[in-house]
Amino acid sequence: MNLTPMVRLVGLVKRFGDVAAVDGVDLEIARGEVVVIVGPSGSGKSTVLRCMNLLERPTHGRVEIDGVDLTDRTTDIDSVRADVGMVFQQFNLFPHLTVGANITLAQRKVRGRSKEEALEMAERQLERVGIPEKIDAYPRQLSGGQQQRVAIARSLAMNPKVMLFDEPTSALDPEMIKEVLDVMLELAAGGMTMVVVSHEMGFARAAADRVVFIDEGRFVEIGGPAEIFDSPREARTRDFFDKILHH
Amino acid sequence: MSVLGGAAAGDAATGVGVVKEEPLDADSKWENFPYWVVLLGLLVAWFGYLALFDDNYAVAWERVREGIWLTIQITLWAFALSLALGLVLGLGRITDLDQNTHWSIRALAVVYRNVSRTYIEFIRGVPILPLIFFLALVIIPDLSDAVGKPNSVDNKWRGILALAIIYGAYIAEVFRGGIQSVPKGQMEAGRSLGLSRLGTLRFVVLPQAMRAIIPPLGNDFIAILKDSSLLSVLAIGEITLRARQYSAGSFKFREGYVVLIFIYVTLVLALSFLLNQLEARMTRDRQGER
């Protein structure tokens, strides 16, 4: 059994000008683990996630994916990114391409798969997210929930080692949140390593191995979902959940 | 019947007065009719009639039309070259490499970015006519001397190159604007899938940027056609020079310039019609009604 953590953050700092969005955090995420990061807006939760595939370049510290240090300048970042799936709040599908072409583009250009292979993989992943019939549609013809599921399929088609989700349901109409969470729950159950920035408590309770509460760029508290949600040790954590759970 | 219509009928019943029922959102057809198309068509037709069928204009027409092919050639070459130059400069303007690229390559990118910016700002800071003189009579001869082939560029090509060098700067800004109009998330999504910066640019960003680029590019195409007239100052025998020569030699200014303007307006209208068709097709594509 491979004991190298899938994701490892060591003393991670990210500054924007004078502001430390992430102010020295450490975390190890094991293979198959599902970690949910919660925190108030502006707490640095998305920045931590975006450091994990170097969409943000850390100011200090290290980010390792499966033992490879992303901050090392000799690392081929493109090949690491191909192994790290990323799902965005705004879906970021390619609007000029069909769903099928969205899912096959990187498979062909990065993984070097043939058109047939890539298309077969696209069909399989669309089946997995429940919309195989949309392969020839354009993104604008899909609902938000469907677009996000295509985005997930697009990432999965690259056979990622780990999936990052940056508030995947925040831009969705309420009635479409469940269909996306269902896909994510299934992924989690299938043993995918996942890091999820989200306030979906239901998802966290059902799927998370650990919940990280972040505030002002620091990890305030890390623990199982029940522990963090129901009996947080820190006052700041309690305050936050009081606010989002009671109106 | 609408609620408002019902109210009007009620008024009629009580004898307050009958208002002719018309939907509030009706387009009044006579106000929106494109009269300008008719007027423009009449104007062009009248000029065309004079230029082609009036004996007084026949000589002017014969003389000026010899330059039409040259005007078209200049326009096409200058546009093609300025497109290539504009793409190179426009990309230079927004060059931005990953931090983990080697420092020497990043230094090159800094040079590229700043040279592009300097070029664009310089060219856009000078009026076109002085630039044409300066480029065609100073810079291009200097360059041909420098490569050891003095006088190797003929007059026509000096003019074409001058126009291309000038419009390259304008078109660079069109490309830059088009590329920057594509949301940042598109680049991030491409890079997150492991595509390189160049790969994402090519397969994801540029195809989307094209939609924003086509209309302003069409404007520059038309502007080049019109500004090719400025090359008459270099004694290049396009239509403006021929009209000037004919008018000056015969004192028939009316004939010479009516013919000249007829040719320009016909060429420009034909070109903008073609560009509109192209644009309409791109818009249809955007709405998914292929």
mmCIF file of N, CA, C and O in Angstrom, chain A residues 50 53-55 57 73 75 77-78 81-82 84 86 88 92-97 105-106 109-110 138 140-141 154-155 158, chain B residues 98-101 106 184-186 188-197 203-205 207-208 211 285-290:
data_model
loop_
_atom_site.group_PDB
_atom_site.id
_atom_site.type_symbol
_atom_site.label_atom_id
_atom_site.label_comp_id
_atom_site.label_asym_id
_atom_site.label_seq_id
_atom_site.Cartn_x
_atom_site.Cartn_y
_atom_site.Cartn_z
ATOM 1 N N ARG A 50 -6.787 26.417 -4.839
ATOM 2 C CA ARG A 50 -6.152 26.802 -6.100
ATOM 3 C C ARG A 50 -4.640 26.681 -6.039
ATOM 4 O O ARG A 50 -3.981 26.612 -7.090
ATOM 5 N N ASN A 53 -3.271 23.054 -7.395
ATOM 6 C CA ASN A 53 -2.849 22.754 -8.772
ATOM 7 C C ASN A 53 -2.145 23.972 -9.369
ATOM 8 O O ASN A 53 -2.073 24.135 -10.578
ATOM 9 N N LEU A 54 -1.678 24.828 -8.473
ATOM 10 C CA LEU A 54 -0.827 25.948 -8.848
ATOM 11 C C LEU A 54 -1.540 26.984 -9.726
ATOM 12 O O LEU A 54 -0.894 27.719 -10.456
ATOM 13 N N LEU A 55 -2.894 27.021 -9.670
ATOM 14 C CA LEU A 55 -3.569 28.162 -10.303
ATOM 15 C C LEU A 55 -3.165 29.421 -9.553
ATOM 16 O O LEU A 55 -3.137 30.504 -10.119
ATOM 17 N N ARG A 57 0.163 30.590 -7.350
ATOM 18 C CA ARG A 57 1.505 30.165 -6.985
ATOM 19 C C ARG A 57 1.788 30.585 -5.540
ATOM 20 O O ARG A 57 1.694 31.765 -5.213
ATOM 21 N N ARG A 73 10.694 24.524 -9.352
ATOM 22 C CA ARG A 73 10.593 25.091 -10.696
ATOM 23 C C ARG A 73 10.884 24.098 -11.816
ATOM 24 O O ARG A 73 10.584 24.350 -12.975
ATOM 25 N N THR A 75 9.615 21.115 -11.877
ATOM 26 C CA THR A 75 8.457 20.234 -12.041
ATOM 27 C C THR A 75 7.671 20.604 -13.297
ATOM 28 O O THR A 75 7.412 21.775 -13.542
ATOM 29 N N ILE A 77 4.621 21.245 -14.621
ATOM 30 C CA ILE A 77 3.323 21.517 -14.000
ATOM 31 C C ILE A 77 2.168 20.985 -14.841
ATOM 32 O O ILE A 77 1.158 20.513 -14.319
ATOM 33 N N ASP A 78 2.314 21.012 -16.172
ATOM 34 C CA ASP A 78 1.225 20.525 -17.026
ATOM 35 C C ASP A 78 0.927 19.050 -16.775
ATOM 36 O O ASP A 78 -0.229 18.637 -16.766
ATOM 37 N N ARG A 81 -0.900 18.746 -13.485
ATOM 38 C CA ARG A 81 -2.290 19.213 -13.595
ATOM 39 C C ARG A 81 -3.182 18.202 -14.306
ATOM 40 O O ARG A 81 -4.373 18.115 -14.032
ATOM 41 N N ALA A 82 -2.591 17.476 -15.260
ATOM 42 C CA ALA A 82 -3.385 16.470 -15.970
ATOM 43 C C ALA A 82 -3.893 15.406 -14.994
ATOM 44 O O ALA A 82 -4.919 14.779 -15.233
ATOM 45 N N VAL A 84 -4.653 16.096 -11.794
ATOM 46 C CA VAL A 84 -5.437 16.742 -10.746
ATOM 47 C C VAL A 84 -6.677 17.369 -11.387
ATOM 48 O O VAL A 84 -6.565 18.339 -12.116
ATOM 49 N N MET A 86 -10.095 19.529 -11.670
ATOM 50 C CA MET A 86 -10.545 20.746 -11.005
ATOM 51 C C MET A 86 -11.941 21.085 -11.499
ATOM 52 O O MET A 86 -12.186 21.135 -12.703
ATOM 53 N N PHE A 88 -14.937 23.978 -11.182
ATOM 54 C CA PHE A 88 -15.059 25.381 -10.789
ATOM 55 C C PHE A 88 -16.490 25.755 -10.435
ATOM 56 O O PHE A 88 -17.438 25.144 -10.923
ATOM 57 N N ASN A 92 -17.010 26.686 -16.186
ATOM 58 C CA ASN A 92 -15.935 26.916 -17.161
ATOM 59 C C ASN A 92 -15.862 25.868 -18.255
ATOM 60 O O ASN A 92 -14.772 25.463 -18.669
ATOM 61 N N LEU A 93 -17.026 25.439 -18.743
ATOM 62 C CA LEU A 93 -17.011 24.610 -19.956
ATOM 63 C C LEU A 93 -16.571 25.499 -21.112
ATOM 64 O O LEU A 93 -16.687 26.720 -21.049
ATOM 65 N N PHE A 94 -16.071 24.869 -22.170
ATOM 66 C CA PHE A 94 -15.659 25.633 -23.344
ATOM 67 C C PHE A 94 -16.906 25.859 -24.211
ATOM 68 O O PHE A 94 -17.412 24.911 -24.816
ATOM 69 N N PRO A 95 -17.411 27.094 -24.288
ATOM 70 C CA PRO A 95 -18.728 27.313 -24.900
ATOM 71 C C PRO A 95 -18.761 27.076 -26.405
ATOM 72 O O PRO A 95 -19.818 26.866 -26.976
ATOM 73 N N HIS A 96 -17.569 27.112 -27.055
ATOM 74 C CA HIS A 96 -17.558 26.958 -28.510
ATOM 75 C C HIS A 96 -17.478 25.494 -28.911
ATOM 76 O O HIS A 96 -17.479 25.177 -30.095
ATOM 77 N N LEU A 97 -17.380 24.597 -27.939
ATOM 78 C CA LEU A 97 -17.255 23.176 -28.250
ATOM 79 C C LEU A 97 -18.457 22.405 -27.711
ATOM 80 O O LEU A 97 -19.044 22.788 -26.696
ATOM 81 N N LEU A 105 -11.080 17.013 -25.690
ATOM 82 C CA LEU A 105 -9.964 17.904 -26.061
ATOM 83 C C LEU A 105 -8.662 17.573 -25.325
ATOM 84 O O LEU A 105 -7.638 17.263 -25.947
ATOM 85 N N ALA A 106 -8.719 17.620 -23.989
ATOM 86 C CA ALA A 106 -7.477 17.407 -23.224
ATOM 87 C C ALA A 106 -7.033 15.948 -23.288
ATOM 88 O O ALA A 106 -5.834 15.658 -23.296
ATOM 89 N N LYS A 109 -5.101 15.996 -26.610
ATOM 90 C CA LYS A 109 -3.913 16.854 -26.689
ATOM 91 C C LYS A 109 -2.924 16.565 -25.566
ATOM 92 O O LYS A 109 -1.719 16.762 -25.746
ATOM 93 N N VAL A 110 -3.430 16.149 -24.405
ATOM 94 C CA VAL A 110 -2.534 15.945 -23.261
ATOM 95 C C VAL A 110 -2.224 14.466 -23.064
ATOM 96 O O VAL A 110 -1.067 14.072 -22.925
ATOM 97 N N TYR A 138 -24.427 21.757 -27.026
ATOM 98 C CA TYR A 138 -23.483 22.801 -26.639
ATOM 99 C C TYR A 138 -23.771 23.198 -25.193
ATOM 100 O O TYR A 138 -24.921 23.112 -24.749
ATOM 101 N N ARG A 140 -24.332 25.921 -23.709
ATOM 102 C CA ARG A 140 -25.412 26.880 -23.468
ATOM 103 C C ARG A 140 -26.794 26.222 -23.540
ATOM 104 O O ARG A 140 -27.780 26.810 -23.107
ATOM 105 N N GLN A 141 -26.859 25.027 -24.118
ATOM 106 C CA GLN A 141 -28.159 24.347 -24.219
ATOM 107 C C GLN A 141 -28.468 23.533 -22.969
ATOM 108 O O GLN A 141 -29.519 22.915 -22.891
ATOM 109 N N ARG A 154 -15.631 15.853 -17.598
ATOM 110 C CA ARG A 154 -14.442 16.290 -18.333
ATOM 111 C C ARG A 154 -13.177 16.044 -17.508
ATOM 112 O O ARG A 154 -12.170 15.578 -18.031
ATOM 113 N N SER A 155 -13.257 16.337 -16.220
ATOM 114 C CA SER A 155 -12.110 16.079 -15.350
ATOM 115 C C SER A 155 -11.866 14.588 -15.175
ATOM 116 O O SER A 155 -10.728 14.126 -15.234
ATOM 117 N N MET A 158 -9.815 12.369 -17.583
ATOM 118 C CA MET A 158 -8.348 12.403 -17.571
ATOM 119 C C MET A 158 -7.769 11.388 -16.576
ATOM 120 O O MET A 158 -6.562 11.348 -16.361
ATOM 121 N N ASP B 98 4.399 31.379 -17.120
ATOM 122 C CA ASP B 98 4.368 30.761 -15.800
ATOM 123 C C ASP B 98 5.627 31.120 -15.030
ATOM 124 O O ASP B 98 6.702 31.283 -15.603
ATOM 125 N N GLN B 99 5.462 31.171 -13.710
ATOM 126 C CA GLN B 99 6.597 31.497 -12.847
ATOM 127 C C GLN B 99 7.705 30.454 -12.939
ATOM 128 O O GLN B 99 8.871 30.769 -12.747
ATOM 129 N N ASN B 100 7.329 29.207 -13.228
ATOM 130 C CA ASN B 100 8.374 28.181 -13.229
ATOM 131 C C ASN B 100 9.059 28.041 -14.592
ATOM 132 O O ASN B 100 9.854 27.143 -14.796
ATOM 133 N N THR B 101 8.755 28.962 -15.524
ATOM 134 C CA THR B 101 9.517 29.013 -16.762
ATOM 135 C C THR B 101 10.910 29.569 -16.432
ATOM 136 O O THR B 101 11.054 30.379 -15.519
ATOM 137 N N ARG B 106 11.688 34.040 -19.506
ATOM 138 C CA ARG B 106 10.808 35.081 -18.979
ATOM 139 C C ARG B 106 11.338 36.462 -19.313
ATOM 140 O O ARG B 106 10.577 37.391 -19.583
ATOM 141 N N LYS B 184 -11.414 34.755 -17.839
ATOM 142 C CA LYS B 184 -10.196 34.171 -17.293
ATOM 143 C C LYS B 184 -10.374 32.691 -16.965
ATOM 144 O O LYS B 184 -9.436 31.898 -17.045
ATOM 145 N N GLY B 185 -11.604 32.330 -16.587
ATOM 146 C CA GLY B 185 -11.885 30.946 -16.224
ATOM 147 C C GLY B 185 -11.613 29.963 -17.354
ATOM 148 O O GLY B 185 -11.351 28.791 -17.115
ATOM 149 N N GLN B 186 -11.665 30.442 -18.603
ATOM 150 C CA GLN B 186 -11.408 29.561 -19.741
ATOM 151 C C GLN B 186 -9.945 29.129 -19.771
ATOM 152 O O GLN B 186 -9.632 27.969 -20.008
ATOM 153 N N GLU B 188 -7.998 29.124 -17.158
ATOM 154 C CA GLU B 188 -7.792 28.298 -15.966
ATOM 155 C C GLU B 188 -8.297 26.878 -16.188
ATOM 156 O O GLU B 188 -7.651 25.912 -15.779
ATOM 157 N N ALA B 189 -9.450 26.757 -16.861
ATOM 158 C CA ALA B 189 -9.997 25.420 -17.103
ATOM 159 C C ALA B 189 -9.068 24.639 -18.023
ATOM 160 O O ALA B 189 -8.786 23.460 -17.785
ATOM 161 N N GLY B 190 -8.568 25.288 -19.065
ATOM 162 C CA GLY B 190 -7.653 24.617 -19.989
ATOM 163 C C GLY B 190 -6.378 24.182 -19.290
ATOM 164 O O GLY B 190 -5.938 23.031 -19.416
ATOM 165 N N ARG B 191 -5.799 25.095 -18.494
ATOM 166 C CA ARG B 191 -4.557 24.766 -17.794
ATOM 167 C C ARG B 191 -4.790 23.665 -16.764
ATOM 168 O O ARG B 191 -3.943 22.798 -16.575
ATOM 169 N N SER B 192 -5.969 23.675 -16.107
ATOM 170 C CA SER B 192 -6.245 22.662 -15.092
ATOM 171 C C SER B 192 -6.334 21.265 -15.693
ATOM 172 O O SER B 192 -6.118 20.276 -15.011
ATOM 173 N N LEU B 193 -6.668 21.212 -16.983
ATOM 174 C CA LEU B 193 -6.747 19.898 -17.645
ATOM 175 C C LEU B 193 -5.382 19.444 -18.135
ATOM 176 O O LEU B 193 -5.248 18.376 -18.724
ATOM 177 N N GLY B 194 -4.371 20.284 -17.918
ATOM 178 C CA GLY B 194 -3.022 19.901 -18.307
ATOM 179 C C GLY B 194 -2.590 20.446 -19.654
ATOM 180 O O GLY B 194 -1.483 20.159 -20.109
ATOM 181 N N LEU B 195 -3.463 21.224 -20.306
ATOM 182 C CA LEU B 195 -3.047 21.858 -21.559
ATOM 183 C C LEU B 195 -2.022 22.952 -21.255
ATOM 184 O O LEU B 195 -2.106 23.618 -20.220
ATOM 185 N N SER B 196 -1.071 23.127 -22.157
ATOM 186 C CA SER B 196 -0.079 24.183 -21.966
ATOM 187 C C SER B 196 -0.743 25.541 -22.195
ATOM 188 O O SER B 196 -1.870 25.627 -22.675
ATOM 189 N N ARG B 197 -0.019 26.601 -21.860
ATOM 190 C CA ARG B 197 -0.552 27.945 -22.100
ATOM 191 C C ARG B 197 -0.848 28.152 -23.587
ATOM 192 O O ARG B 197 -1.903 28.636 -23.975
ATOM 193 N N PHE B 203 -6.570 26.252 -28.670
ATOM 194 C CA PHE B 203 -7.789 25.441 -28.786
ATOM 195 C C PHE B 203 -8.968 26.018 -28.027
ATOM 196 O O PHE B 203 -10.112 25.683 -28.300
ATOM 197 N N VAL B 204 -8.717 26.848 -27.038
ATOM 198 C CA VAL B 204 -9.798 27.328 -26.183
ATOM 199 C C VAL B 204 -10.020 28.840 -26.327
ATOM 200 O O VAL B 204 -11.123 29.289 -26.610
ATOM 201 N N VAL B 205 -8.968 29.621 -26.156
ATOM 202 C CA VAL B 205 -9.158 31.078 -26.067
ATOM 203 C C VAL B 205 -9.331 31.727 -27.450
ATOM 204 O O VAL B 205 -10.300 32.450 -27.685
ATOM 205 N N PRO B 207 -10.260 30.574 -30.477
ATOM 206 C CA PRO B 207 -11.521 30.364 -31.197
ATOM 207 C C PRO B 207 -12.658 31.209 -30.633
ATOM 208 O O PRO B 207 -13.522 31.682 -31.380
ATOM 209 N N GLN B 208 -12.660 31.422 -29.313
ATOM 210 C CA GLN B 208 -13.711 32.258 -28.725
ATOM 211 C C GLN B 208 -13.441 33.732 -28.987
ATOM 212 O O GLN B 208 -14.363 34.523 -29.176
ATOM 213 N N ARG B 211 -14.787 35.589 -32.274
ATOM 214 C CA ARG B 211 -16.130 36.189 -32.366
ATOM 215 C C ARG B 211 -16.111 37.656 -31.991
ATOM 216 O O ARG B 211 -16.861 38.448 -32.544
ATOM 217 N N ASP B 285 -24.053 31.008 -35.261
ATOM 218 C CA ASP B 285 -23.299 29.931 -34.653
ATOM 219 C C ASP B 285 -23.326 30.052 -33.132
ATOM 220 O O ASP B 285 -23.473 29.092 -32.409
ATOM 221 N N ARG B 286 -23.219 31.319 -32.656
ATOM 222 C CA ARG B 286 -23.205 31.539 -31.215
ATOM 223 C C ARG B 286 -24.514 31.109 -30.575
ATOM 224 O O ARG B 286 -24.571 30.620 -29.478
ATOM 225 N N GLN B 287 -25.632 31.317 -31.318
ATOM 226 C CA GLN B 287 -26.921 30.978 -30.741
ATOM 227 C C GLN B 287 -27.277 29.507 -30.944
ATOM 228 O O GLN B 287 -28.332 29.070 -30.534
ATOM 229 N N GLY B 288 -26.393 28.778 -31.580
ATOM 230 C CA GLY B 288 -26.610 27.352 -31.736
ATOM 231 C C GLY B 288 -27.683 27.001 -32.745
ATOM 232 O O GLY B 288 -28.313 25.972 -32.635
ATOM 233 N N GLU B 289 -27.915 27.854 -33.747
ATOM 234 C CA GLU B 289 -28.922 27.548 -34.757
ATOM 235 C C GLU B 289 -28.247 27.148 -36.060
ATOM 236 O O GLU B 289 -28.560 27.684 -37.102
ATOM 237 N N ARG B 290 -27.306 26.233 -35.941
ATOM 238 C CA ARG B 290 -26.569 25.912 -37.163
ATOM 239 C C ARG B 290 -27.448 25.177 -38.150
ATOM 240 O O ARG B 290 -28.430 24.616 -37.855
#
